Amino acid sequence: MPSTPSLPALQALAHPRRLGILDQLNRHGPATGAGLARALGLNTGATSYHLRALARHGFVEETGPPDGATCRSRERWWRAVAQDLRLPPRSEQDPGTRAVVDEMNRLAYVSDLRLFAQRQGADEESGPWRDAFPYSRGTVRLTPAELRELFEDYLALLNRYRRAEADTPPGARAVLTRFLAFPAPARPPEDDDDPPAGPCRAAA
């Protein structure tokens, strides 16, 4: 069920280290604070602080260790909470919310592009995964209503491929997907200082 996060929740999320923690948990599954600290180059105190902030707003929660994990006493495991977060339309966001959303998006885009460039340039994949970097740029002419429909179709397509860990076939890996669409700048007006144009002629 889609939910709309509050402004405090968005403020808690618009932080590069917290977005990094969520990315790690979404990609690799449950982890301890110490494991997240090692993966992200943080100290355990800072990681625990960020995990608590994320937990207060329902983005992460404590869980049991995954099967086969080596556990130490008093070790706490965390997992990302699956959610369908929907933001109000930009025209309905107050200035404070808009500023937080813009910063959160900026951080996410910077991180995504950096990771995409690293993975594409690492040349460490083999077999079918070596070619697993589909990329597309395009232009379509849509009304605002059609763009909303396109976005909902995209989400529905993603949900077709979501499945529980137990239902994941051998050889499957976490694949990062991103959707970005925005209206192109309006066509600039004709320059009034230009001389009057004559009739167009078809090419011979």
PDB file of C-alpha atoms in Angstrom:
ATOM      1  CA  MET A   1       0.000   0.000   0.000  1.00  0.00           C
ATOM      2  CA  PRO A   2       1.539   3.374  -0.982  1.00  0.00           C
ATOM      3  CA  SER A   3       2.294   5.726   1.904  1.00  0.00           C
ATOM      4  CA  THR A   4       3.302   9.384   2.114  1.00  0.00           C
ATOM      5  CA  PRO A   5       6.286  10.072   4.409  1.00  0.00           C
ATOM      6  CA  SER A   6       6.131  13.003   6.801  1.00  0.00           C
ATOM      7  CA  LEU A   7       8.548  15.919   6.568  1.00  0.00           C
ATOM      8  CA  PRO A   8      10.550  14.681   9.612  1.00  0.00           C
ATOM      9  CA  ALA A   9      10.826  11.277   7.945  1.00  0.00           C
ATOM     10  CA  LEU A  10      12.100  12.866   4.731  1.00  0.00           C
ATOM     11  CA  GLN A  11      14.572  14.961   6.718  1.00  0.00           C
ATOM     12  CA  ALA A  12      15.850  11.807   8.396  1.00  0.00           C
ATOM     13  CA  LEU A  13      16.274  10.152   5.011  1.00  0.00           C
ATOM     14  CA  ALA A  14      17.965  13.064   3.208  1.00  0.00           C
ATOM     15  CA  HIS A  15      21.418  12.195   4.512  1.00  0.00           C
ATOM     16  CA  PRO A  16      24.191  10.560   2.458  1.00  0.00           C
ATOM     17  CA  ARG A  17      25.186   8.030   5.130  1.00  0.00           C
ATOM     18  CA  ARG A  18      21.609   6.979   5.814  1.00  0.00           C
ATOM     19  CA  LEU A  19      20.913   6.565   2.110  1.00  0.00           C
ATOM     20  CA  GLY A  20      24.106   4.495   1.954  1.00  0.00           C
ATOM     21  CA  ILE A  21      22.920   2.287   4.817  1.00  0.00           C
ATOM     22  CA  LEU A  22      19.574   1.712   3.104  1.00  0.00           C
ATOM     23  CA  ASP A  23      21.302   0.901  -0.187  1.00  0.00           C
ATOM     24  CA  GLN A  24      23.492  -1.689   1.543  1.00  0.00           C
ATOM     25  CA  LEU A  25      20.527  -3.336   3.262  1.00  0.00           C
ATOM     26  CA  ASN A  26      18.436  -3.369   0.085  1.00  0.00           C
ATOM     27  CA  ARG A  27      21.271  -4.809  -1.991  1.00  0.00           C
ATOM     28  CA  HIS A  28      22.727  -7.350   0.417  1.00  0.00           C
ATOM     29  CA  GLY A  29      20.014  -8.104   2.952  1.00  0.00           C
ATOM     30  CA  PRO A  30      20.162  -7.973   6.762  1.00  0.00           C
ATOM     31  CA  ALA A  31      23.377  -6.793   8.382  1.00  0.00           C
ATOM     32  CA  THR A  32      24.745  -5.768  11.744  1.00  0.00           C
ATOM     33  CA  GLY A  33      25.763  -2.238  12.593  1.00  0.00           C
ATOM     34  CA  ALA A  34      29.403  -3.352  12.632  1.00  0.00           C
ATOM     35  CA  GLY A  35      29.067  -4.944   9.195  1.00  0.00           C
ATOM     36  CA  LEU A  36      27.480  -1.799   7.779  1.00  0.00           C
ATOM     37  CA  ALA A  37      30.207   0.334   9.345  1.00  0.00           C
ATOM     38  CA  ARG A  38      32.903  -1.750   7.643  1.00  0.00           C
ATOM     39  CA  ALA A  39      31.131  -1.672   4.275  1.00  0.00           C
ATOM     40  CA  LEU A  40      30.620   2.105   4.352  1.00  0.00           C
ATOM     41  CA  GLY A  41      33.847   3.149   6.047  1.00  0.00           C
ATOM     42  CA  LEU A  42      32.087   4.511   9.147  1.00  0.00           C
ATOM     43  CA  ASN A  43      32.612   3.974  12.850  1.00  0.00           C
ATOM     44  CA  THR A  44      30.125   1.783  14.682  1.00  0.00           C
ATOM     45  CA  GLY A  45      28.877   4.631  16.864  1.00  0.00           C
ATOM     46  CA  ALA A  46      27.877   6.754  13.876  1.00  0.00           C
ATOM     47  CA  THR A  47      26.292   3.752  12.174  1.00  0.00           C
ATOM     48  CA  SER A  48      24.209   2.920  15.249  1.00  0.00           C
ATOM     49  CA  TYR A  49      23.062   6.543  15.460  1.00  0.00           C
ATOM     50  CA  HIS A  50      21.936   6.553  11.823  1.00  0.00           C
ATOM     51  CA  LEU A  51      20.227   3.173  12.167  1.00  0.00           C
ATOM     52  CA  ARG A  52      18.220   4.434  15.136  1.00  0.00           C
ATOM     53  CA  ALA A  53      17.195   7.537  13.184  1.00  0.00           C
ATOM     54  CA  LEU A  54      16.036   5.394  10.265  1.00  0.00           C
ATOM     55  CA  ALA A  55      14.219   2.996  12.591  1.00  0.00           C
ATOM     56  CA  ARG A  56      12.286   5.826  14.270  1.00  0.00           C
ATOM     57  CA  HIS A  57      10.642   6.580  10.930  1.00  0.00           C
ATOM     58  CA  GLY A  58      10.096   2.972   9.867  1.00  0.00           C
ATOM     59  CA  PHE A  59      12.767   2.723   7.175  1.00  0.00           C
ATOM     60  CA  VAL A  60      14.672  -0.095   8.927  1.00  0.00           C
ATOM     61  CA  GLU A  61      13.842  -2.563  11.669  1.00  0.00           C
ATOM     62  CA  GLU A  62      15.596  -5.132  13.819  1.00  0.00           C
ATOM     63  CA  THR A  63      15.481  -8.704  12.589  1.00  0.00           C
ATOM     64  CA  GLY A  64      17.005 -12.061  13.281  1.00  0.00           C
ATOM     65  CA  PRO A  65      20.265 -13.181  11.697  1.00  0.00           C
ATOM     66  CA  PRO A  66      19.985 -14.769   8.250  1.00  0.00           C
ATOM     67  CA  ASP A  67      20.448 -18.518   7.898  1.00  0.00           C
ATOM     68  CA  GLY A  68      24.059 -19.550   8.188  1.00  0.00           C
ATOM     69  CA  ALA A  69      25.225 -16.256   9.718  1.00  0.00           C
ATOM     70  CA  THR A  70      27.898 -16.357  12.396  1.00  0.00           C
ATOM     71  CA  CYS A  71      26.512 -14.508  15.400  1.00  0.00           C
ATOM     72  CA  ARG A  72      28.132 -12.934  18.404  1.00  0.00           C
ATOM     73  CA  SER A  73      26.365 -12.285  21.664  1.00  0.00           C
ATOM     74  CA  ARG A  74      24.352  -9.048  21.887  1.00  0.00           C
ATOM     75  CA  GLU A  75      24.737  -8.503  18.151  1.00  0.00           C
ATOM     76  CA  ARG A  76      21.776  -6.676  16.556  1.00  0.00           C
ATOM     77  CA  TRP A  77      20.752  -7.336  12.974  1.00  0.00           C
ATOM     78  CA  TRP A  78      18.883  -4.835  10.809  1.00  0.00           C
ATOM     79  CA  ARG A  79      16.914  -5.023   7.595  1.00  0.00           C
ATOM     80  CA  ALA A  80      15.325  -2.477   5.275  1.00  0.00           C
ATOM     81  CA  VAL A  81      11.541  -2.227   5.468  1.00  0.00           C
ATOM     82  CA  ALA A  82       9.912  -2.684   2.064  1.00  0.00           C
ATOM     83  CA  GLN A  83       7.705   0.336   1.378  1.00  0.00           C
ATOM     84  CA  ASP A  84       6.006   2.062  -1.525  1.00  0.00           C
ATOM     85  CA  LEU A  85       6.707   5.683  -0.606  1.00  0.00           C
ATOM     86  CA  ARG A  86       4.824   8.267  -2.643  1.00  0.00           C
ATOM     87  CA  LEU A  87       5.478  11.993  -2.416  1.00  0.00           C
ATOM     88  CA  PRO A  88       2.795  14.585  -3.071  1.00  0.00           C
ATOM     89  CA  PRO A  89       3.005  16.337  -6.459  1.00  0.00           C
ATOM     90  CA  ARG A  90       5.683  19.008  -6.541  1.00  0.00           C
ATOM     91  CA  SER A  91       3.040  21.737  -6.902  1.00  0.00           C
ATOM     92  CA  GLU A  92       1.506  20.616  -3.596  1.00  0.00           C
ATOM     93  CA  GLN A  93       4.772  20.506  -1.631  1.00  0.00           C
ATOM     94  CA  ASP A  94       5.475  23.356   0.749  1.00  0.00           C
ATOM     95  CA  PRO A  95       8.898  25.055   0.385  1.00  0.00           C
ATOM     96  CA  GLY A  96      10.393  23.070   3.282  1.00  0.00           C
ATOM     97  CA  THR A  97       9.325  19.726   1.868  1.00  0.00           C
ATOM     98  CA  ARG A  98      10.442  20.684  -1.627  1.00  0.00           C
ATOM     99  CA  ALA A  99      13.917  21.634  -0.388  1.00  0.00           C
ATOM    100  CA  VAL A 100      14.320  18.329   1.471  1.00  0.00           C
ATOM    101  CA  VAL A 101      13.058  16.275  -1.486  1.00  0.00           C
ATOM    102  CA  ASP A 102      15.397  18.109  -3.876  1.00  0.00           C
ATOM    103  CA  GLU A 103      18.380  17.412  -1.626  1.00  0.00           C
ATOM    104  CA  MET A 104      17.419  13.761  -1.195  1.00  0.00           C
ATOM    105  CA  ASN A 105      17.091  13.343  -4.962  1.00  0.00           C
ATOM    106  CA  ARG A 106      20.402  15.107  -5.575  1.00  0.00           C
ATOM    107  CA  LEU A 107      22.217  12.803  -3.157  1.00  0.00           C
ATOM    108  CA  ALA A 108      20.600   9.731  -4.670  1.00  0.00           C
ATOM    109  CA  TYR A 109      21.383  10.712  -8.282  1.00  0.00           C
ATOM    110  CA  VAL A 110      25.009  11.523  -7.474  1.00  0.00           C
ATOM    111  CA  SER A 111      25.419   8.176  -5.714  1.00  0.00           C
ATOM    112  CA  ASP A 112      23.700   6.257  -8.518  1.00  0.00           C
ATOM    113  CA  LEU A 113      25.796   7.790 -11.282  1.00  0.00           C
ATOM    114  CA  ARG A 114      29.008   7.249  -9.349  1.00  0.00           C
ATOM    115  CA  LEU A 115      28.178   3.599  -8.703  1.00  0.00           C
ATOM    116  CA  PHE A 116      27.080   3.011 -12.306  1.00  0.00           C
ATOM    117  CA  ALA A 117      30.381   4.422 -13.591  1.00  0.00           C
ATOM    118  CA  GLN A 118      32.362   2.312 -11.116  1.00  0.00           C
ATOM    119  CA  ARG A 119      30.561  -0.908 -11.968  1.00  0.00           C
ATOM    120  CA  GLN A 120      30.714  -0.294 -15.714  1.00  0.00           C
ATOM    121  CA  GLY A 121      34.424   0.510 -15.570  1.00  0.00           C
ATOM    122  CA  ALA A 122      35.461  -2.218 -13.132  1.00  0.00           C
ATOM    123  CA  ASP A 123      35.399  -4.936 -15.820  1.00  0.00           C
ATOM    124  CA  GLU A 124      35.206  -7.605 -13.131  1.00  0.00           C
ATOM    125  CA  GLU A 125      32.079  -9.416 -14.273  1.00  0.00           C
ATOM    126  CA  SER A 126      32.157 -12.634 -16.246  1.00  0.00           C
ATOM    127  CA  GLY A 127      29.638 -14.741 -18.135  1.00  0.00           C
ATOM    128  CA  PRO A 128      26.182 -13.280 -18.838  1.00  0.00           C
ATOM    129  CA  TRP A 129      26.601 -10.642 -16.123  1.00  0.00           C
ATOM    130  CA  ARG A 130      29.375  -9.042 -18.165  1.00  0.00           C
ATOM    131  CA  ASP A 131      26.715  -7.652 -20.522  1.00  0.00           C
ATOM    132  CA  ALA A 132      24.144  -6.863 -17.825  1.00  0.00           C
ATOM    133  CA  PHE A 133      24.273  -3.069 -18.143  1.00  0.00           C
ATOM    134  CA  PRO A 134      21.184  -2.118 -20.191  1.00  0.00           C
ATOM    135  CA  TYR A 135      20.881   1.602 -20.740  1.00  0.00           C
ATOM    136  CA  SER A 136      18.360   3.695 -22.614  1.00  0.00           C
ATOM    137  CA  ARG A 137      17.760   7.350 -23.381  1.00  0.00           C
ATOM    138  CA  GLY A 138      14.713   8.458 -25.288  1.00  0.00           C
ATOM    139  CA  THR A 139      12.204  11.192 -25.949  1.00  0.00           C
ATOM    140  CA  VAL A 140       8.442  10.735 -26.078  1.00  0.00           C
ATOM    141  CA  ARG A 141       5.687  13.311 -26.411  1.00  0.00           C
ATOM    142  CA  LEU A 142       3.210  12.939 -23.560  1.00  0.00           C
ATOM    143  CA  THR A 143       0.563  14.842 -21.670  1.00  0.00           C
ATOM    144  CA  PRO A 144       0.983  15.090 -17.876  1.00  0.00           C
ATOM    145  CA  ALA A 145      -1.719  12.432 -17.476  1.00  0.00           C
ATOM    146  CA  GLU A 146       0.107  10.095 -19.867  1.00  0.00           C
ATOM    147  CA  LEU A 147       3.381  10.636 -18.009  1.00  0.00           C
ATOM    148  CA  ARG A 148       1.693   9.630 -14.733  1.00  0.00           C
ATOM    149  CA  GLU A 149       0.317   6.554 -16.486  1.00  0.00           C
ATOM    150  CA  LEU A 150       3.781   5.699 -17.820  1.00  0.00           C
ATOM    151  CA  PHE A 151       5.207   5.906 -14.302  1.00  0.00           C
ATOM    152  CA  GLU A 152       2.491   3.656 -12.870  1.00  0.00           C
ATOM    153  CA  ASP A 153       3.100   1.161 -15.684  1.00  0.00           C
ATOM    154  CA  TYR A 154       6.809   1.170 -14.818  1.00  0.00           C
ATOM    155  CA  LEU A 155       6.064   0.476 -11.132  1.00  0.00           C
ATOM    156  CA  ALA A 156       3.676  -2.313 -12.088  1.00  0.00           C
ATOM    157  CA  LEU A 157       6.382  -3.865 -14.264  1.00  0.00           C
ATOM    158  CA  LEU A 158       8.877  -3.785 -11.396  1.00  0.00           C
ATOM    159  CA  ASN A 159       6.357  -5.374  -9.053  1.00  0.00           C
ATOM    160  CA  ARG A 160       5.941  -8.259 -11.495  1.00  0.00           C
ATOM    161  CA  TYR A 161       9.545  -9.211 -10.774  1.00  0.00           C
ATOM    162  CA  ARG A 162       9.531  -8.707  -6.992  1.00  0.00           C
ATOM    163  CA  ARG A 163       9.619 -11.952  -5.058  1.00  0.00           C
ATOM    164  CA  ALA A 164      10.533 -13.320  -1.670  1.00  0.00           C
ATOM    165  CA  GLU A 165      14.074 -14.494  -1.008  1.00  0.00           C
ATOM    166  CA  ALA A 166      12.846 -18.086  -0.883  1.00  0.00           C
ATOM    167  CA  ASP A 167      11.397 -17.762  -4.401  1.00  0.00           C
ATOM    168  CA  THR A 168      14.537 -16.290  -5.962  1.00  0.00           C
ATOM    169  CA  PRO A 169      16.075 -18.688  -8.520  1.00  0.00           C
ATOM    170  CA  PRO A 170      19.751 -19.702  -8.403  1.00  0.00           C
ATOM    171  CA  GLY A 171      22.043 -17.239 -10.127  1.00  0.00           C
ATOM    172  CA  ALA A 172      19.838 -14.213  -9.400  1.00  0.00           C
ATOM    173  CA  ARG A 173      21.441 -11.063  -8.023  1.00  0.00           C
ATOM    174  CA  ALA A 174      20.249  -7.708  -6.792  1.00  0.00           C
ATOM    175  CA  VAL A 175      19.778  -5.428  -9.802  1.00  0.00           C
ATOM    176  CA  LEU A 176      19.493  -1.682  -9.250  1.00  0.00           C
ATOM    177  CA  THR A 177      16.753  -0.008 -11.283  1.00  0.00           C
ATOM    178  CA  ARG A 178      16.127   3.722 -11.606  1.00  0.00           C
ATOM    179  CA  PHE A 179      13.453   5.780 -13.342  1.00  0.00           C
ATOM    180  CA  LEU A 180      14.027   9.403 -14.334  1.00  0.00           C
ATOM    181  CA  ALA A 181      11.722  11.477 -16.532  1.00  0.00           C
ATOM    182  CA  PHE A 182      11.235  15.228 -16.814  1.00  0.00           C
ATOM    183  CA  PRO A 183       9.783  17.715 -19.303  1.00  0.00           C
ATOM    184  CA  ALA A 184      12.263  19.102 -21.795  1.00  0.00           C
ATOM    185  CA  PRO A 185      12.800  22.892 -21.756  1.00  0.00           C
ATOM    186  CA  ALA A 186      10.199  24.782 -23.730  1.00  0.00           C
ATOM    187  CA  ARG A 187      11.145  25.729 -27.257  1.00  0.00           C
ATOM    188  CA  PRO A 188      12.627  29.228 -27.212  1.00  0.00           C
ATOM    189  CA  PRO A 189      10.503  31.933 -28.879  1.00  0.00           C
ATOM    190  CA  GLU A 190      11.425  33.190 -32.317  1.00  0.00           C
ATOM    191  CA  ASP A 191      13.756  36.188 -32.288  1.00  0.00           C
ATOM    192  CA  ASP A 192      11.723  39.268 -33.259  1.00  0.00           C
ATOM    193  CA  ASP A 193      14.878  40.914 -34.664  1.00  0.00           C
ATOM    194  CA  ASP A 194      15.235  38.277 -37.378  1.00  0.00           C
ATOM    195  CA  PRO A 195      14.172  39.395 -40.876  1.00  0.00           C
ATOM    196  CA  PRO A 196      10.827  38.039 -42.074  1.00  0.00           C
ATOM    197  CA  ALA A 197      11.148  34.513 -43.318  1.00  0.00           C
ATOM    198  CA  GLY A 198      10.153  33.565 -46.825  1.00  0.00           C
ATOM    199  CA  PRO A 199       8.148  30.501 -47.786  1.00  0.00           C
ATOM    200  CA  CYS A 200       9.819  27.148 -47.170  1.00  0.00           C
ATOM    201  CA  ARG A 201      10.795  25.113 -50.186  1.00  0.00           C
ATOM    202  CA  ALA A 202      10.797  21.357 -50.291  1.00  0.00           C
ATOM    203  CA  ALA A 203      14.146  19.712 -50.945  1.00  0.00           C
ATOM    204  CA  ALA A 204      14.658  18.781 -54.550  1.00  0.00           C
TER     205      ALA A 204
END
